[in-house]
Coordinates of C-alpha atoms in Angstrom, one line a residue:
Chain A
X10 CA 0.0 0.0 0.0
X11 CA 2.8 2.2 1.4
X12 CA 4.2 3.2 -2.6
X13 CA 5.2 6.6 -3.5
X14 CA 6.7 5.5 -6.8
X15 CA 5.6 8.4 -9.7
X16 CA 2.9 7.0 -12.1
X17 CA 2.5 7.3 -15.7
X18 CA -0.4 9.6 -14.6
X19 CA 2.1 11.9 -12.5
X20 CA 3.9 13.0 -16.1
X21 CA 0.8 13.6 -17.8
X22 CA -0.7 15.5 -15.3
X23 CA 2.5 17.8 -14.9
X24 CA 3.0 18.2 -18.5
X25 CA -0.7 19.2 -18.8
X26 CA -0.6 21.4 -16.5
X27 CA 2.5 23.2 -17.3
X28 CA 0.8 23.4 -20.8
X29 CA -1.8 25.1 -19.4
X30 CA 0.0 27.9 -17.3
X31 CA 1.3 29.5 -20.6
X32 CA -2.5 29.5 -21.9
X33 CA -3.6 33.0 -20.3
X34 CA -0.6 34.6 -22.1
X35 CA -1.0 33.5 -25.4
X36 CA -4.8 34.9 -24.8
X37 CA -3.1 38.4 -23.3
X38 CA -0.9 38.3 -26.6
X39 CA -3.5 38.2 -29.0
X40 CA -5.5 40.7 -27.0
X41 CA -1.9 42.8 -27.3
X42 CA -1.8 42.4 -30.6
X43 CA -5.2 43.8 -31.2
X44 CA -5.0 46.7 -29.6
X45 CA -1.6 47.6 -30.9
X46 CA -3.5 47.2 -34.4
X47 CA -5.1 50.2 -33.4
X48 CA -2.1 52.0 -32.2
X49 CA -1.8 54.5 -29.6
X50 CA -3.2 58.1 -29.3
X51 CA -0.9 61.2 -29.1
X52 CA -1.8 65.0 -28.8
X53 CA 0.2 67.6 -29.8
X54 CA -0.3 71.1 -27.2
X55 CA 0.3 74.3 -27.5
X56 CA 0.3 76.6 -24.8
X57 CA -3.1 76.0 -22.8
X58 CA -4.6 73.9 -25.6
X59 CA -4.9 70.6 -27.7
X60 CA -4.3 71.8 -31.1
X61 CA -4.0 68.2 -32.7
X62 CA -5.0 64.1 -31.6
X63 CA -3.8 61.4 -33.6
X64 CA -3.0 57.7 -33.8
X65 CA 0.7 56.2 -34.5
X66 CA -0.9 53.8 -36.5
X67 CA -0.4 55.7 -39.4
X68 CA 2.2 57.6 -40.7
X69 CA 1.8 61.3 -41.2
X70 CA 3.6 64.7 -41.5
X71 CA 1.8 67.9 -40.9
X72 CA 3.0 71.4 -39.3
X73 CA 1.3 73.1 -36.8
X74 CA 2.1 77.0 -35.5
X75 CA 4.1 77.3 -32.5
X76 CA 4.8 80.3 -30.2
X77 CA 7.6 81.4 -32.5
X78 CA 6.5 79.8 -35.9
X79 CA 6.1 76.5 -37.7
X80 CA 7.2 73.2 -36.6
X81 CA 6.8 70.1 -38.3
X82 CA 5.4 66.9 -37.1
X83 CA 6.0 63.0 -38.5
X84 CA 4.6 60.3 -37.5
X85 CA 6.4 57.1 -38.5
X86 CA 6.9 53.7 -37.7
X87 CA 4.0 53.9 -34.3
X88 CA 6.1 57.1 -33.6
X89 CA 6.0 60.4 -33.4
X90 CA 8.5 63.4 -33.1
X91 CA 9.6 66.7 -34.4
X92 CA 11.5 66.7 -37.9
X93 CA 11.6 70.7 -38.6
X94 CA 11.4 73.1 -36.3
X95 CA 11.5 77.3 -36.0
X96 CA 12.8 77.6 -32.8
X97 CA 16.8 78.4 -32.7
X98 CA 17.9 75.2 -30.9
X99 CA 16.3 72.6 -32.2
X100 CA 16.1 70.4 -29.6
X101 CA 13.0 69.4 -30.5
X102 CA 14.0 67.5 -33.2
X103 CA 17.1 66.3 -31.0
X104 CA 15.2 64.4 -29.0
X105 CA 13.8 62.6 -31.8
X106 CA 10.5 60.0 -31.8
X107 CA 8.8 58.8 -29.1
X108 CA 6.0 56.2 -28.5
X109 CA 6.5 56.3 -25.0
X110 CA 3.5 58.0 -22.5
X111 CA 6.0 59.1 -20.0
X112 CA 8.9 60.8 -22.6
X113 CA 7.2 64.0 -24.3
X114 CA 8.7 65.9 -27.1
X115 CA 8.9 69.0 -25.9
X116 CA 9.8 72.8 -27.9
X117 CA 10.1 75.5 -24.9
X118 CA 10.5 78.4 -27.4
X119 CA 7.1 77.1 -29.2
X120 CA 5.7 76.4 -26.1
X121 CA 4.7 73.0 -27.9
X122 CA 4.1 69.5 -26.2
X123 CA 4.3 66.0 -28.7
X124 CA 3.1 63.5 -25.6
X125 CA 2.0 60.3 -26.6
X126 CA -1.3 59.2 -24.7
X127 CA -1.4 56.1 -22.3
X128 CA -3.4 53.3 -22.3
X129 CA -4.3 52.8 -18.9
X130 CA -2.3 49.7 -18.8
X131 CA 0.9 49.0 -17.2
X132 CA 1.5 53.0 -16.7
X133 CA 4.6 54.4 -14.8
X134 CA 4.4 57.3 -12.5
X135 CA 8.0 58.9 -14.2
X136 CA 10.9 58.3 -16.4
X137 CA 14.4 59.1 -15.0
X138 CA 17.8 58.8 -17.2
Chain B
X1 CA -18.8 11.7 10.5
X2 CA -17.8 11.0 13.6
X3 CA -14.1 11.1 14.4
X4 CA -12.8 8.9 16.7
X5 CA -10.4 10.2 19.5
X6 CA -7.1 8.3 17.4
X7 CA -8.2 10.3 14.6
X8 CA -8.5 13.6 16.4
X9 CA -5.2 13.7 17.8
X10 CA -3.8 12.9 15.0
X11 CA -5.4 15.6 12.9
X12 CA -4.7 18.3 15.8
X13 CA -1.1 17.1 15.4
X14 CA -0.7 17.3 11.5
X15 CA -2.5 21.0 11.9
X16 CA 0.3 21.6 14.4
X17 CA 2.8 20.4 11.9
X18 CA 1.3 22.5 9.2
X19 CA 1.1 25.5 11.3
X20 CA 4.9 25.6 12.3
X21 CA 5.9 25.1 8.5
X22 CA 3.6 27.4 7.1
X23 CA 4.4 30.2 9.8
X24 CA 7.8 29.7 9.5
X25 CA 7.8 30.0 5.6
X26 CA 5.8 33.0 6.5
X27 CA 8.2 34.8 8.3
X28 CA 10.9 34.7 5.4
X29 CA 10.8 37.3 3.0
X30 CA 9.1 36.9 -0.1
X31 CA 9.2 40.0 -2.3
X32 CA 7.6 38.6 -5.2
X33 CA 3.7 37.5 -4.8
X34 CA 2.8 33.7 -5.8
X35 CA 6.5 32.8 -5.4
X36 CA 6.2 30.2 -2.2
X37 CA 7.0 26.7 -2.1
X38 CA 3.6 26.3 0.6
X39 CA 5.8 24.0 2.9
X40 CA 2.2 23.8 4.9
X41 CA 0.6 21.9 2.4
X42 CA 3.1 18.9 3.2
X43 CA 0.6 18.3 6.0
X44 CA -2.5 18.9 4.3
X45 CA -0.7 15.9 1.9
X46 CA 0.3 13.7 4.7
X47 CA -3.5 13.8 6.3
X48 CA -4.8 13.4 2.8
X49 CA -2.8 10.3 2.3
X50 CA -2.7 9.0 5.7
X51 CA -6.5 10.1 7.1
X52 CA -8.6 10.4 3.8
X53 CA -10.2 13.6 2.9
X54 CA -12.3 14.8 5.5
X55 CA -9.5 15.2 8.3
X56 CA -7.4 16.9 4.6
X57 CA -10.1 19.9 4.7
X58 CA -9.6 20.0 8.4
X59 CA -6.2 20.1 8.9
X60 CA -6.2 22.9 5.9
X61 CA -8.6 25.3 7.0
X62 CA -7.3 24.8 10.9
X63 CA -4.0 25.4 9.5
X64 CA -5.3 28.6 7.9
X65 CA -7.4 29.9 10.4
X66 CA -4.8 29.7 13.4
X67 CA -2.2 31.0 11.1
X68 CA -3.6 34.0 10.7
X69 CA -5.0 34.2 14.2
X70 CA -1.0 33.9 15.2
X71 CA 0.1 36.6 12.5
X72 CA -3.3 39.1 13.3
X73 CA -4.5 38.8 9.9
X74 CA -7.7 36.7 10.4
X75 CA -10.0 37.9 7.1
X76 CA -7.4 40.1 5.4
X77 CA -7.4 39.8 1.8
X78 CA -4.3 38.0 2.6
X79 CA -6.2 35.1 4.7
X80 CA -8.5 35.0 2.4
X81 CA -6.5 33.7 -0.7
X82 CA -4.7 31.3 1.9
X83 CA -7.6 30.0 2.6
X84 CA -9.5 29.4 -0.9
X85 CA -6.1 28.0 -1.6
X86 CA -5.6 26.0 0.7
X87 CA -9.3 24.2 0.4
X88 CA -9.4 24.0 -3.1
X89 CA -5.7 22.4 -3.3
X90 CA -7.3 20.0 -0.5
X91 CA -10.5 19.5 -2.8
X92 CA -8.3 19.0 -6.5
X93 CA -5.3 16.8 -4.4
X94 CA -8.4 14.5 -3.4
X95 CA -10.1 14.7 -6.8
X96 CA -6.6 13.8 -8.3
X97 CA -5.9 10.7 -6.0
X98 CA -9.5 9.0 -6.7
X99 CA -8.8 9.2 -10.4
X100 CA -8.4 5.7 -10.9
X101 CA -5.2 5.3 -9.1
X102 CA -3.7 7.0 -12.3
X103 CA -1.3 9.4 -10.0
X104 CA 1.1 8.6 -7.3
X105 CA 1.4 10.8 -4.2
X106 CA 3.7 13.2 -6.9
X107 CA 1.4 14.0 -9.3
X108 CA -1.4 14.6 -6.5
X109 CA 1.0 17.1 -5.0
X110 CA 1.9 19.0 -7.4
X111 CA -2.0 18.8 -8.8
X112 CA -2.4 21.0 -5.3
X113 CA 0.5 23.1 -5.3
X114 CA -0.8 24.3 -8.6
X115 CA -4.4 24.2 -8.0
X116 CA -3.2 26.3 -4.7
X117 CA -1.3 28.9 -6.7
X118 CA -4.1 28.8 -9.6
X119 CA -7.1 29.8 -6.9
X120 CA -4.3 32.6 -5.5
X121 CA -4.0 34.3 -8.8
X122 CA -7.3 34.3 -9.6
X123 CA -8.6 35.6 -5.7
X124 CA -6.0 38.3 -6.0
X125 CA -7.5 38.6 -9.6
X126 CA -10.8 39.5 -7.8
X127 CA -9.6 40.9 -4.3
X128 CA -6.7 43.1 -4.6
X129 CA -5.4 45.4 -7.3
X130 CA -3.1 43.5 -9.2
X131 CA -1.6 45.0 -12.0
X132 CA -1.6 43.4 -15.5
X133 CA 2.5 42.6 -14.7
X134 CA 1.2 40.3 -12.0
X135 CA -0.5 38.4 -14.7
X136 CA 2.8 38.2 -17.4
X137 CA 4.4 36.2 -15.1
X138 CA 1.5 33.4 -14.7
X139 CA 3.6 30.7 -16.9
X140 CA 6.0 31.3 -14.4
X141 CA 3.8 31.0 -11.1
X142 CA 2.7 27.9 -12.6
X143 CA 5.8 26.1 -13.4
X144 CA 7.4 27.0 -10.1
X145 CA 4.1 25.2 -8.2
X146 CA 4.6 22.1 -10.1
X147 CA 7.8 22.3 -8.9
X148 CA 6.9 23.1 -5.0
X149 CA 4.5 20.3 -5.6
X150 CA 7.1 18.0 -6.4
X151 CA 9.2 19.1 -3.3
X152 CA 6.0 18.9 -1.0
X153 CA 5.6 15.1 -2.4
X154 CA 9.3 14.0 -2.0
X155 CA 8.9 15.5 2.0
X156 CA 5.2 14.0 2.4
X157 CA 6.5 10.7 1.1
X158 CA 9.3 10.4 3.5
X159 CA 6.9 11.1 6.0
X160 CA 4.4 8.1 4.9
X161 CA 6.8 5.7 3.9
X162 CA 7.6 5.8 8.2
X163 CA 4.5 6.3 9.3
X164 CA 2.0 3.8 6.4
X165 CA 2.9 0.2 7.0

């Protein structure tokens, strides 16, 4: 009576079960995947107000009037940034694309904000480098 | 059912057992959630195996309840994913054992461990906040129960193979 030798059942249950532990990720994949189909929202501010909303999900280049003049927006690849810019510094453009809710491009002499929307999901208080 | 005095002991004993373990794996730090080897269910095992299912549900849900009596968390969110754990692990590791005789004492086990860790996830799931990073790491929770199962079953059966003759 007194056995503890592992049965043929013992593998199959194991194996089974470890099957079934990846099973809620492959669902949170596809549900990934669908939502980065639709691609995340950005806004680009000026001042006190929202003068543009977009997607990443497709690529664009359009110019919008800053504090000191024009400055040129791209979105490319699910990300957006500053290619052209009036302000004397340019580091704007510098800091190049972002897809990232918590790293802004950012014109000080435009007064102009790129910041990519977040999702809800997985969010992070701050950046630091 | 009625328990006889033999029995009662003997489940007051494996609670005791339980207790110690489970308080003392308690007490060590554990900064990542789900990530516990649940040394307490090697006596939920042993009374499984040694006094059948009944004096199992008992000697989980004593081991529970005087748990979190000791550590002053009696019906914290805390207690309560212990203690759905703990019963349903109790409740699958029985299930498991009257299927035909196909597991050993091994794959019982580690049917517990996971279904402990399995109830857990989804209680927090339900309970507590629990951000979606909780929920990328799920193959992982799982594998490492199987694998605390397996380590509950190699201790449980060096219990039995003194104590079943």
């Amino acid at each position: 009576m007194a056995s503890f030798s592992p049965k043929i059942g013992d593998f199959i249950a194991i194996i089974v079960l470890a099957g079934i532990s990846f099973l809620p990720s492959v669902f949170m994949r596809s549900a990934e995947a669908g939502e980065g189909a639709k691609g995340k929202k950005f806004s680009v501010v000026i001042g006190d107000s929202t003068v543009f909303e977009g997607t990443l999900a497709k690529d664009t280049v359009f110019t919008v009037i800053g504090a000191v003049g024009a400055v040129r927006i791209e979105v490319e690849n699910r990300r957006v940034g500053v290619i052209e810019s009036s302000c004397p510094r340019k580091i704007c453009v510098a800091m190049g694309f972002t897809d990232d809710p918590g790293k802004p491009v950012v014109c000080i002499p435009n007064r102009l904000i790129v910041e990519v929307m977040s999702s809800g999901e997985e969010d992070v208080d701050a950046v630091l480098e | 059912m009625r328990f006889s005095s033999r029995r009662i002991s003997r489940v007051g004993v494996l609670i005791a057992i339980g207790l110690v373990l489970w308080i003392f794996e308690e007490l060590i730090p554990h900064p990542v959630p789900f990530f516990r080897l649940g040394l307490g269910n090697i006596a939920s095992v042993i009374a499984l195996y040694f006094l059948g299912f009944p004096s199992a549900i008992l000697v989980a849900t004593g081991r529970v309840i005087l748990g979190a009596f000791i550590l002053g968390r009696l019906f914290s969110p805390s207690f309560i994913l212990s203690f759905s754990g703990a019963v349903m692990s109790v409740f699958a590791m029985a299930f498991a054992r009257r299927l035909h005789g196909a597991m050993s004492i091994w794959g019982v086990s580690a049917v517990g461990a996971y279904t402990h860790s399995a109830t857990q996830v989804v209680m927090a799931y339900f309970i507590l906040y629990t951000n979606s990073a909780v929920f990328s790491f799920i193959p992982l929770i799982g594998l490492f129960a199987l694998f605390a199962g397996l380590l509950v079953a190699f201790f449980s059966a060096a219990v039995l193979r003194k104590v079943m003759v």
